[in-house]
C-alpha cells in the first residue's frame, strides 16, 4: 500500500498472507485445478449440528436484536464457568468477559485497550502473522524475540528479560503455538510469569488452540498460576478451532476489570455485539456434550503422526515434532530459496498451497496446516517430496 489517501500508520501494513494464500488456492480449485491446500488453519470438519440447531432456534425465537455490547450474560457466565473449571482461572464478575467478533478481534481490541503509541510489545518469533500488524495499527512497536529451534521455538525467561526496556508494555504468548506447534509447560510459564511480574508487563495469552495438544501434553493457562499473574493477564480464546466455527466469528477476552471495561467501551463504539443468534450457538457449544472434541483431537493426532513420519523422510528439509495446534513449520533452509519464492513455486508448479514462513517472521521455512483430509495430505506430501528432491 502506498497512497497519500491512506494513513501513514496503515500504509506500512501488509495484508494477511495466511488468508491470501488460502483464497488463492480456493480460486484455483474453483477454476478446476487440482490443488492440495495446506493453507489457512481452518478445520475441515463442519460445525456440530447441536450448535447450528441452537442458532437456528434463536433466530426463529426472535433473538435478532442488539444484545449487550460485550455479549449476552448467559454466554459470559458460561465462559466464566469454563475458565474456572477447565483452566483454573477465577473471575468474580462475568463482566470481566467480553465476547468479540473472533479471537482475531479479541487480540486487536486487547492491544488497543492497553497500548499507547510508542509502547513496545514483545512478540516471540515465529509468531502468528497478525500480532505485529495489530501492534503497529495502534501506533505501538513490536519487539521481536527470535526463539531457537533447539528450545522447541519457545522463548526462554532470559530472552524475555533481555528484551525488556523502559517502554515494554505487553508480551504476547501463544501456547499451543501457531505456526510452530510449541506448547509451554507449567514450569516454563512460571518462569516467564516471574519476569512479567518483575516489570508489570501485561501478558496477552492467546489460547485458541488449547484443546489441540498431543503426546499427553497438558495445556496450562498462565493466568491460573497465581492471583497476581491473573491480574496482569488477558486470556483470549474462541470457538473457531475447537468447534469448527471459523465463519461464525466468535472469540472472547477475559481480563482484569479495568481492561475489560476498556474493551467494552471500544466495542460499544465500533462493532457493538457479536451477531445475536451466533452467540446462542456459542452458548450451546459450551453447555453441550464435549465428546466430539476427543474424536477431533484423535483425528488431528493421526494426521500429525502421518505427516511427521513423511516429513522426517524427505531430504533437504528439517522438522521438529509439534506438540499442539495443527501446523508443521518446516525448515527449508537447505533449499536456499526465500520462503515467498518457495511457496510460489510450490503452488504454481506442484499445486501445493502452504504459507511462506516470512508471514511468521521466519523466512527459512514454510507452514503446512493439517486441518485438511488425510487424502489431501498424502497427495500433497508426495508432491512436496518431489519438489524437495528436485532441489
Ligand atoms: N490466534 C491464533 C494464534 C490464530 O491462529 C487465529 C486464527 N484463526 C486466531 C487467533 C483468530 O481466530 P478467529 O478470529 O477465527 O477466532
Ligand atoms: N489463523 C489461521 C491461520 O493462521 C486462519 C487465518 C487467519 O486468521 O489469519 O491460518
Short mmCIF file of C-alpha atoms and ligand atoms in Angstrom, two decimals:
data_model
loop_
_atom_site.label_atom_id
_atom_site.label_comp_id
_atom_site.label_asym_id
_atom_site.label_seq_id
_atom_site.Cartn_x
_atom_site.Cartn_y
_atom_site.Cartn_z
CA UNK A 1 0.00 0.00 0.00
CA UNK A 2 1.47 3.35 -0.96
CA UNK A 3 -1.03 6.17 -1.23
CA UNK A 4 -1.47 9.65 0.13
CA UNK A 5 -5.07 8.69 0.75
CA UNK A 6 -4.12 6.16 3.44
CA UNK A 7 -2.93 6.97 6.97
CA UNK A 8 0.85 6.56 7.34
CA UNK A 9 0.34 4.07 10.13
CA UNK A 10 -1.83 1.85 7.96
CA UNK A 11 0.15 2.24 4.74
CA UNK A 12 3.00 0.33 6.44
CA UNK A 13 0.88 -2.79 6.99
CA UNK A 14 0.82 -5.94 4.88
CA UNK A 15 -2.37 -7.91 4.27
CA UNK A 16 -2.72 -11.30 5.98
CA UNK A 17 -0.66 -13.82 3.96
CA UNK A 18 -2.44 -16.77 5.60
CA UNK A 19 -5.77 -15.56 4.24
CA UNK A 20 -4.27 -14.51 0.87
CA UNK A 21 -2.72 -17.94 0.15
CA UNK A 22 -5.92 -19.67 1.13
CA UNK A 23 -8.11 -17.58 -1.12
CA UNK A 24 -5.62 -18.03 -4.00
CA UNK A 25 -5.78 -21.81 -3.51
CA UNK A 26 -9.60 -21.72 -3.32
CA UNK A 27 -9.75 -19.70 -6.54
CA UNK A 28 -7.51 -22.23 -8.34
CA UNK A 29 -9.66 -25.11 -7.06
CA UNK A 30 -12.83 -23.31 -8.27
CA UNK A 31 -11.19 -22.96 -11.69
CA UNK A 32 -10.80 -26.72 -11.81
CA UNK A 33 -7.15 -27.05 -10.76
CA UNK A 34 -6.14 -29.97 -8.58
CA UNK A 35 -4.60 -28.01 -5.67
CA UNK A 36 -3.69 -29.58 -2.33
CA UNK A 37 -4.24 -26.82 0.19
CA UNK A 38 -2.30 -26.72 3.45
CA UNK A 39 -3.12 -23.00 3.74
CA UNK A 40 -5.18 -21.38 6.46
CA UNK A 41 -5.63 -23.06 9.76
CA UNK A 42 -9.29 -23.76 9.26
CA UNK A 43 -10.82 -27.05 10.44
CA UNK A 44 -12.10 -29.18 7.55
CA UNK A 45 -14.86 -30.57 9.80
CA UNK A 46 -18.31 -28.94 9.89
CA UNK A 47 -19.77 -27.17 12.95
CA UNK A 48 -21.53 -29.81 15.10
CA UNK A 49 -25.30 -29.97 14.45
CA UNK A 50 -26.37 -29.20 18.03
CA UNK A 51 -24.61 -25.83 17.77
CA UNK A 52 -26.25 -24.99 14.43
CA UNK A 53 -29.64 -26.01 15.82
CA UNK A 54 -29.28 -23.66 18.81
CA UNK A 55 -28.52 -20.74 16.48
CA UNK A 56 -31.50 -21.61 14.24
CA UNK A 57 -33.74 -21.81 17.27
CA UNK A 58 -32.50 -18.42 18.46
CA UNK A 59 -33.19 -16.92 15.04
CA UNK A 60 -36.65 -18.39 14.92
CA UNK A 61 -37.29 -17.32 18.52
CA UNK A 62 -36.66 -13.69 17.61
CA UNK A 63 -33.17 -13.30 19.08
CA UNK A 64 -32.45 -10.94 16.24
CA UNK A 65 -31.83 -7.65 18.03
CA UNK A 66 -28.86 -5.86 19.57
CA UNK A 67 -27.51 -7.53 22.67
CA UNK A 68 -25.27 -6.05 25.37
CA UNK A 69 -22.17 -4.87 23.54
CA UNK A 70 -19.86 -7.42 25.18
CA UNK A 71 -22.33 -10.27 24.79
CA UNK A 72 -25.38 -11.91 26.35
CA UNK A 73 -25.00 -12.60 30.06
CA UNK A 74 -25.62 -16.39 29.87
CA UNK A 75 -22.73 -16.74 27.40
CA UNK A 76 -20.39 -14.63 29.51
CA UNK A 77 -21.38 -16.69 32.56
CA UNK A 78 -20.77 -19.93 30.66
CA UNK A 79 -17.30 -18.67 29.67
CA UNK A 80 -16.63 -17.57 33.26
CA UNK A 81 -17.55 -21.09 34.43
CA UNK A 82 -15.46 -22.76 31.70
CA UNK A 83 -12.42 -20.66 32.65
CA UNK A 84 -12.82 -21.72 36.27
CA UNK A 85 -13.49 -25.41 35.71
CA UNK A 86 -11.21 -26.12 32.76
CA UNK A 87 -8.50 -23.52 33.09
CA UNK A 88 -8.40 -22.87 36.83
CA UNK A 89 -8.84 -19.10 36.42
CA UNK A 90 -11.30 -17.47 38.78
CA UNK A 91 -13.10 -14.31 37.69
CA UNK A 92 -15.50 -12.78 40.19
CA UNK A 93 -17.58 -10.93 37.69
CA UNK A 94 -18.92 -12.06 34.27
CA UNK A 95 -18.43 -8.50 33.00
CA UNK A 96 -14.71 -9.28 33.01
CA UNK A 97 -15.51 -11.41 29.98
CA UNK A 98 -16.13 -9.80 26.62
CA UNK A 99 -17.42 -11.68 23.58
CA UNK A 100 -15.84 -10.40 20.39
CA UNK A 101 -16.02 -10.95 16.60
CA UNK A 102 -13.45 -13.75 16.53
CA UNK A 103 -10.29 -14.15 18.60
CA UNK A 104 -8.54 -12.01 16.00
CA UNK A 105 -10.80 -9.13 17.04
CA UNK A 106 -10.19 -10.03 20.70
CA UNK A 107 -6.42 -9.70 20.22
CA UNK A 108 -6.73 -6.39 18.41
CA UNK A 109 -9.04 -4.82 20.99
CA UNK A 110 -6.86 -6.04 23.87
CA UNK A 111 -3.80 -4.38 22.30
CA UNK A 112 -5.78 -1.21 21.57
CA UNK A 113 -7.10 -1.11 25.13
CA UNK A 114 -3.65 -1.33 26.72
CA UNK A 115 -1.01 0.13 24.42
CA UNK A 116 -0.20 3.75 23.71
CA UNK A 117 1.79 4.94 20.69
CA UNK A 118 5.48 4.29 21.35
CA UNK A 119 4.90 1.38 23.73
CA UNK A 120 6.76 -1.83 22.94
CA UNK A 121 5.09 -5.21 22.68
CA UNK A 122 7.32 -8.26 22.93
CA UNK A 123 6.43 -10.97 20.42
CA UNK A 124 8.37 -14.25 20.28
CA UNK A 125 9.06 -15.36 16.68
CA UNK A 126 7.89 -17.43 14.88
CA UNK A 127 4.60 -15.69 15.63
CA UNK A 128 1.06 -15.71 14.31
CA UNK A 129 1.10 -13.35 11.36
CA UNK A 130 -1.39 -10.78 12.66
CA UNK A 131 0.22 -9.83 16.00
CA UNK A 132 2.89 -7.38 14.76
CA UNK A 133 0.45 -5.72 12.37
CA UNK A 134 -2.12 -5.25 15.14
CA UNK A 135 0.55 -3.67 17.33
CA UNK A 136 1.53 -1.30 14.51
CA UNK A 137 -2.13 -0.41 13.90
CA UNK A 138 -2.38 1.13 17.37
CA UNK A 139 0.92 3.01 16.92
CA UNK A 140 2.88 0.78 19.29
CA UNK A 141 6.03 -1.10 18.24
CA UNK A 142 6.54 -4.85 18.02
CA UNK A 143 9.78 -6.04 19.64
CA UNK A 144 10.54 -9.42 18.10
CA UNK A 145 12.41 -12.07 20.10
CA UNK A 146 13.89 -14.76 17.84
CA UNK A 147 13.36 -18.10 19.56
CA UNK A 148 15.53 -21.11 18.77
CA UNK A 149 14.66 -24.46 17.23
CA UNK A 150 16.77 -26.18 19.91
CA UNK A 151 14.42 -24.68 22.53
CA UNK A 152 11.42 -26.03 20.55
CA UNK A 153 10.77 -22.42 19.45
CA UNK A 154 9.89 -21.34 22.98
CA UNK A 155 11.01 -18.02 24.48
CA UNK A 156 13.26 -18.54 27.49
CA UNK A 157 12.99 -16.29 30.57
CA UNK A 158 16.49 -14.97 29.77
CA UNK A 159 15.43 -13.99 26.24
CA UNK A 160 12.32 -12.32 27.69
CA UNK A 161 14.36 -10.43 30.27
CA UNK A 162 16.87 -9.24 27.66
CA UNK A 163 14.04 -7.88 25.54
CA UNK A 164 12.62 -5.66 28.29
CA UNK A 165 13.08 -1.92 28.00
CA UNK A 166 11.59 1.08 29.77
CA UNK A 167 8.96 1.09 27.03
CA UNK A 168 7.80 -2.54 27.31
CA UNK A 169 4.06 -2.65 27.87
CA UNK A 170 2.96 -6.11 26.84
CA UNK A 171 4.16 -9.56 25.86
CA UNK A 172 2.16 -11.84 23.56
CA UNK A 173 2.23 -15.54 24.40
CA UNK A 174 0.56 -18.13 22.22
CA UNK A 175 0.54 -21.68 23.52
CA UNK A 176 -0.15 -24.03 21.77
CA UNK A 177 1.58 -22.02 19.11
CA UNK A 178 0.72 -21.11 15.57
CA UNK A 179 2.89 -21.78 13.49
CA UNK A 180 5.36 -23.96 15.45
CA UNK A 181 3.01 -26.20 17.48
CA UNK A 182 5.11 -25.49 20.60
CA UNK A 183 3.37 -25.98 23.95
CA UNK A 184 4.77 -24.28 27.06
CA UNK A 185 4.89 -26.34 30.26
CA UNK A 186 3.71 -25.05 33.64
CA UNK A 187 7.32 -24.55 34.76
CA UNK A 188 8.19 -22.61 31.61
CA UNK A 189 5.17 -20.35 32.09
CA UNK A 190 6.03 -19.82 35.75
CA UNK A 191 9.48 -18.60 34.77
CA UNK A 192 8.05 -16.20 32.16
CA UNK A 193 5.39 -15.00 34.62
CA UNK A 194 8.10 -14.09 37.10
CA UNK A 195 9.81 -11.88 34.52
CA UNK A 196 6.50 -10.23 33.57
CA UNK A 197 5.67 -9.55 37.22
CA UNK A 198 9.08 -8.01 37.86
CA UNK A 199 8.28 -5.16 35.44
CA UNK A 200 4.45 -5.25 35.41
CA UNK A 201 4.37 -6.30 31.77
CA UNK A 202 0.82 -7.12 30.66
CA UNK A 203 0.51 -10.64 29.25
CA UNK A 204 -1.75 -11.30 26.30
CA UNK A 205 -2.23 -15.07 26.35
CA UNK A 206 -3.78 -16.35 23.12
CA UNK A 207 -5.06 -19.84 23.93
CA UNK A 208 -7.18 -20.55 20.87
CA UNK A 209 -5.52 -23.96 20.32
CA UNK A 210 -5.81 -25.04 23.97
CA UNK A 211 -7.62 -28.31 23.25
CA UNK A 212 -5.26 -29.36 20.48
CA UNK A 213 -2.41 -30.89 22.45
CA UNK A 214 -0.79 -34.28 21.82
CA UNK A 215 1.65 -36.74 23.44
CA UNK A 216 -0.16 -36.41 26.79
CA UNK A 217 0.88 -32.75 26.93
CA UNK A 218 -1.29 -30.53 29.11
CA UNK A 219 -2.36 -27.02 28.25
CA UNK A 220 -1.73 -24.57 31.09
CA UNK A 221 -3.26 -21.10 31.26
CA UNK A 222 -0.70 -18.64 32.56
CA UNK A 223 -3.46 -16.70 34.40
CA UNK A 224 -4.12 -19.79 36.54
CA UNK A 225 -0.66 -19.67 38.14
CA UNK A 226 -1.48 -17.06 40.79
CA UNK A 227 -3.84 -14.18 41.51
CA UNK A 228 -1.00 -11.75 40.89
CA UNK A 229 -0.37 -13.07 37.40
CA UNK A 230 -4.11 -13.33 36.64
CA UNK A 231 -4.40 -9.63 37.43
CA UNK A 232 -1.78 -8.85 34.78
CA UNK A 233 -3.09 -11.22 32.09
CA UNK A 234 -5.60 -11.02 29.28
CA UNK A 235 -6.71 -14.53 28.31
CA UNK A 236 -8.05 -14.90 24.78
CA UNK A 237 -9.84 -17.88 23.31
CA UNK A 238 -12.53 -18.60 20.75
CA UNK A 239 -14.84 -21.03 19.02
CA UNK A 240 -13.23 -21.19 15.55
CA UNK A 241 -10.87 -24.12 16.07
CA UNK A 242 -12.39 -26.39 18.69
CA UNK A 243 -15.98 -26.12 17.46
CA UNK A 244 -15.14 -25.63 13.76
CA UNK A 245 -16.89 -22.25 13.82
CA UNK A 246 -14.47 -20.08 11.81
CA UNK A 247 -17.24 -18.37 9.84
CA UNK A 248 -19.35 -17.58 12.88
CA UNK A 249 -16.78 -15.07 14.15
CA UNK A 250 -16.84 -15.54 17.91
CA UNK A 251 -13.93 -15.15 20.28
CA UNK A 252 -13.63 -13.87 23.81
CA UNK A 253 -11.41 -11.95 26.18
CA UNK A 254 -11.12 -12.41 29.95
CA UNK A 255 -9.28 -9.61 31.67
CA UNK A 256 -8.79 -7.55 34.80
CA UNK A 257 -11.85 -5.33 35.24
CA UNK A 258 -10.33 -2.01 34.02
CA UNK A 259 -9.12 -3.67 30.80
CA UNK A 260 -12.44 -5.49 30.33
CA UNK A 261 -14.29 -2.18 30.75
CA UNK A 262 -11.99 -0.50 28.22
CA UNK A 263 -12.63 -3.32 25.73
CA UNK A 264 -16.36 -2.96 26.29
CA UNK A 265 -16.12 0.76 25.55
CA UNK A 266 -14.12 0.18 22.36
CA UNK A 267 -16.53 -2.48 21.18
CA UNK A 268 -19.58 -0.36 22.02
CA UNK A 269 -18.28 2.32 19.64
CA UNK A 270 -17.11 0.03 16.85
CA UNK A 271 -18.71 -3.33 16.11
CA UNK A 272 -21.23 -3.49 19.00
CA UNK A 273 -22.23 -7.05 19.84
CA UNK A 274 -21.29 -10.23 18.01
CA UNK A 275 -24.23 -11.44 15.84
CA UNK A 276 -27.03 -12.18 18.32
CA UNK A 277 -28.03 -15.69 17.19
CA UNK A 278 -24.37 -16.74 16.75
CA UNK A 279 -23.93 -16.08 20.47
CA UNK A 280 -26.67 -18.62 21.22
CA UNK A 281 -24.79 -21.16 19.09
CA UNK A 282 -21.65 -20.46 21.12
CA UNK A 283 -23.60 -20.87 24.34
CA UNK A 284 -24.83 -24.28 23.18
CA UNK A 285 -21.26 -25.20 22.20
CA UNK A 286 -20.02 -24.58 25.76
CA UNK A 287 -23.03 -26.10 27.50
CA UNK A 288 -23.34 -29.14 25.21
CA UNK A 289 -21.71 -32.56 25.18
CA UNK A 290 -17.97 -32.15 24.54
CA UNK A 291 -17.44 -35.77 23.48
CA UNK A 292 -16.67 -34.84 19.87
CA UNK A 293 -13.64 -32.82 20.99
CA UNK A 294 -11.75 -36.00 21.88
CA UNK A 295 -12.59 -37.55 18.48
CA UNK A 296 -11.38 -34.41 16.76
CA UNK A 297 -8.10 -34.38 18.67
CA UNK A 298 -7.55 -38.06 17.81
CA UNK A 299 -8.17 -37.33 14.13
CA UNK A 300 -5.68 -34.43 14.11
CA UNK A 301 -3.18 -36.52 16.03
CA UNK A 302 -3.39 -39.29 13.44
CA UNK A 303 -2.71 -36.78 10.65
CA UNK A 304 0.09 -35.19 12.67
CA UNK A 305 1.84 -38.53 13.15
CA UNK A 306 1.48 -39.41 9.49
CA UNK A 307 2.91 -36.04 8.44
CA UNK A 308 5.76 -36.27 10.91
CA UNK A 309 6.92 -39.63 9.60
CA UNK A 310 6.62 -38.49 5.97
CA UNK A 311 8.37 -35.15 6.54
CA UNK A 312 11.19 -36.79 8.50
CA UNK A 313 11.87 -38.97 5.44
CA UNK A 314 12.20 -36.06 2.99
CA UNK A 315 15.69 -34.81 2.28
CA UNK A 316 16.63 -31.12 2.16
CA UNK A 317 14.28 -30.11 4.99
CA UNK A 318 14.23 -30.24 8.78
CA UNK A 319 11.25 -30.69 11.02
CA UNK A 320 10.56 -30.54 14.76
CA UNK A 321 7.69 -32.53 16.20
CA UNK A 322 4.84 -30.13 17.01
CA UNK A 323 3.02 -30.92 20.27
CA UNK A 324 -0.01 -28.75 19.75
CA UNK A 325 -2.26 -26.84 17.28
CA UNK A 326 -2.48 -28.21 13.70
CA UNK A 327 0.62 -26.94 11.93
CA UNK A 328 4.11 -28.03 10.92
CA UNK A 329 6.71 -25.33 10.46
CA UNK A 330 9.16 -27.00 8.09
CA UNK A 331 12.70 -25.61 7.96
CA UNK A 332 13.57 -25.29 4.28
CA UNK A 333 16.93 -23.51 4.68
CA UNK A 334 18.91 -26.26 2.83
CA UNK A 335 16.84 -25.48 -0.29
CA UNK A 336 18.13 -21.91 -0.23
CA UNK A 337 15.06 -20.10 -1.61
CA UNK A 338 13.23 -17.30 0.16
CA UNK A 339 10.01 -18.61 1.65
CA UNK A 340 7.89 -16.49 -0.69
CA UNK A 341 9.73 -17.78 -3.73
CA UNK A 342 9.47 -21.34 -2.47
CA UNK A 343 5.73 -21.07 -1.73
CA UNK A 344 5.10 -19.54 -5.16
CA UNK A 345 6.98 -22.33 -6.95
CA UNK A 346 5.27 -24.97 -4.87
CA UNK A 347 1.85 -23.59 -5.73
CA UNK A 348 2.35 -22.77 -9.40
CA UNK A 349 4.36 -25.88 -10.43
CA UNK A 350 3.36 -28.53 -7.90
CA UNK A 351 -0.14 -27.32 -6.95
CA UNK A 352 0.58 -27.36 -3.24
CA UNK A 353 -0.56 -24.36 -1.19
CA UNK A 354 1.35 -23.67 2.02
CA UNK A 355 2.14 -20.44 3.83
CA UNK A 356 5.65 -18.91 3.47
CA UNK A 357 7.46 -18.58 6.79
CA UNK A 358 8.07 -14.88 6.20
CA UNK A 359 4.44 -14.41 7.33
CA UNK A 360 5.52 -15.70 10.75
CA UNK A 361 8.83 -13.86 10.97
CA UNK A 362 10.90 -16.88 9.83
CA UNK A 363 11.87 -16.66 6.18
CA UNK A 364 13.61 -20.04 6.00
CA UNK A 365 10.51 -22.11 6.46
CA UNK A 366 7.09 -22.98 5.19
CA UNK A 367 3.95 -23.77 7.20
CA UNK A 368 1.69 -26.72 6.50
CA UNK A 369 -1.72 -26.87 8.19
CA UNK A 370 -3.03 -30.39 8.69
CA UNK A 371 -6.59 -29.25 9.23
CA UNK A 372 -7.31 -30.99 5.96
CA UNK A 373 -8.17 -34.54 4.89
CA UNK A 374 -5.64 -37.37 5.00
CA UNK A 375 -6.11 -37.91 1.25
CA UNK A 376 -5.06 -34.36 0.50
CA UNK A 377 -2.21 -34.63 2.99
CA UNK A 378 -0.91 -37.80 1.27
CA UNK A 379 -1.15 -36.38 -2.24
CA UNK A 380 0.26 -33.01 -1.20
CA UNK A 381 3.25 -34.55 0.57
CA UNK A 382 4.04 -36.75 -2.46
CA UNK A 383 4.24 -33.55 -4.48
CA UNK A 384 6.23 -31.71 -1.82
CA UNK A 385 8.71 -34.58 -1.70
CA UNK A 386 9.13 -34.40 -5.46
CA UNK A 387 9.73 -30.65 -5.16
CA UNK A 388 12.37 -31.12 -2.43
CA UNK A 389 14.13 -33.87 -4.42
CA UNK A 390 14.41 -31.55 -7.39
CA UNK A 391 16.38 -29.00 -5.33
N1 LIG B 1 -5.00 -16.61 17.27
C1 LIG B 1 -4.31 -17.50 16.56
C2 LIG B 1 -2.99 -17.96 17.07
C3 LIG B 1 -4.82 -17.99 15.35
O1 LIG B 1 -4.12 -18.87 14.65
C4 LIG B 1 -6.04 -17.50 14.89
C5 LIG B 1 -6.50 -17.95 13.53
N2 LIG B 1 -7.69 -18.41 13.41
C6 LIG B 1 -6.75 -16.58 15.69
C7 LIG B 1 -6.18 -16.14 16.86
C8 LIG B 1 -8.04 -15.99 15.29
O2 LIG B 1 -9.09 -16.86 15.17
P1 LIG B 1 -10.60 -16.37 14.99
O3 LIG B 1 -10.55 -14.92 14.72
O4 LIG B 1 -11.14 -17.15 13.86
O5 LIG B 1 -11.29 -16.66 16.28
N1 LIG B 2 -5.35 -18.23 11.98
C1 LIG B 2 -5.46 -19.07 10.83
C2 LIG B 2 -4.09 -19.24 10.20
O1 LIG B 2 -3.11 -18.88 10.77
C3 LIG B 2 -6.50 -18.53 9.88
C4 LIG B 2 -6.11 -17.37 9.03
C5 LIG B 2 -6.06 -16.11 9.79
O2 LIG B 2 -6.97 -15.85 10.56
O3 LIG B 2 -5.08 -15.39 9.59
O4 LIG B 2 -4.03 -19.77 9.14
#
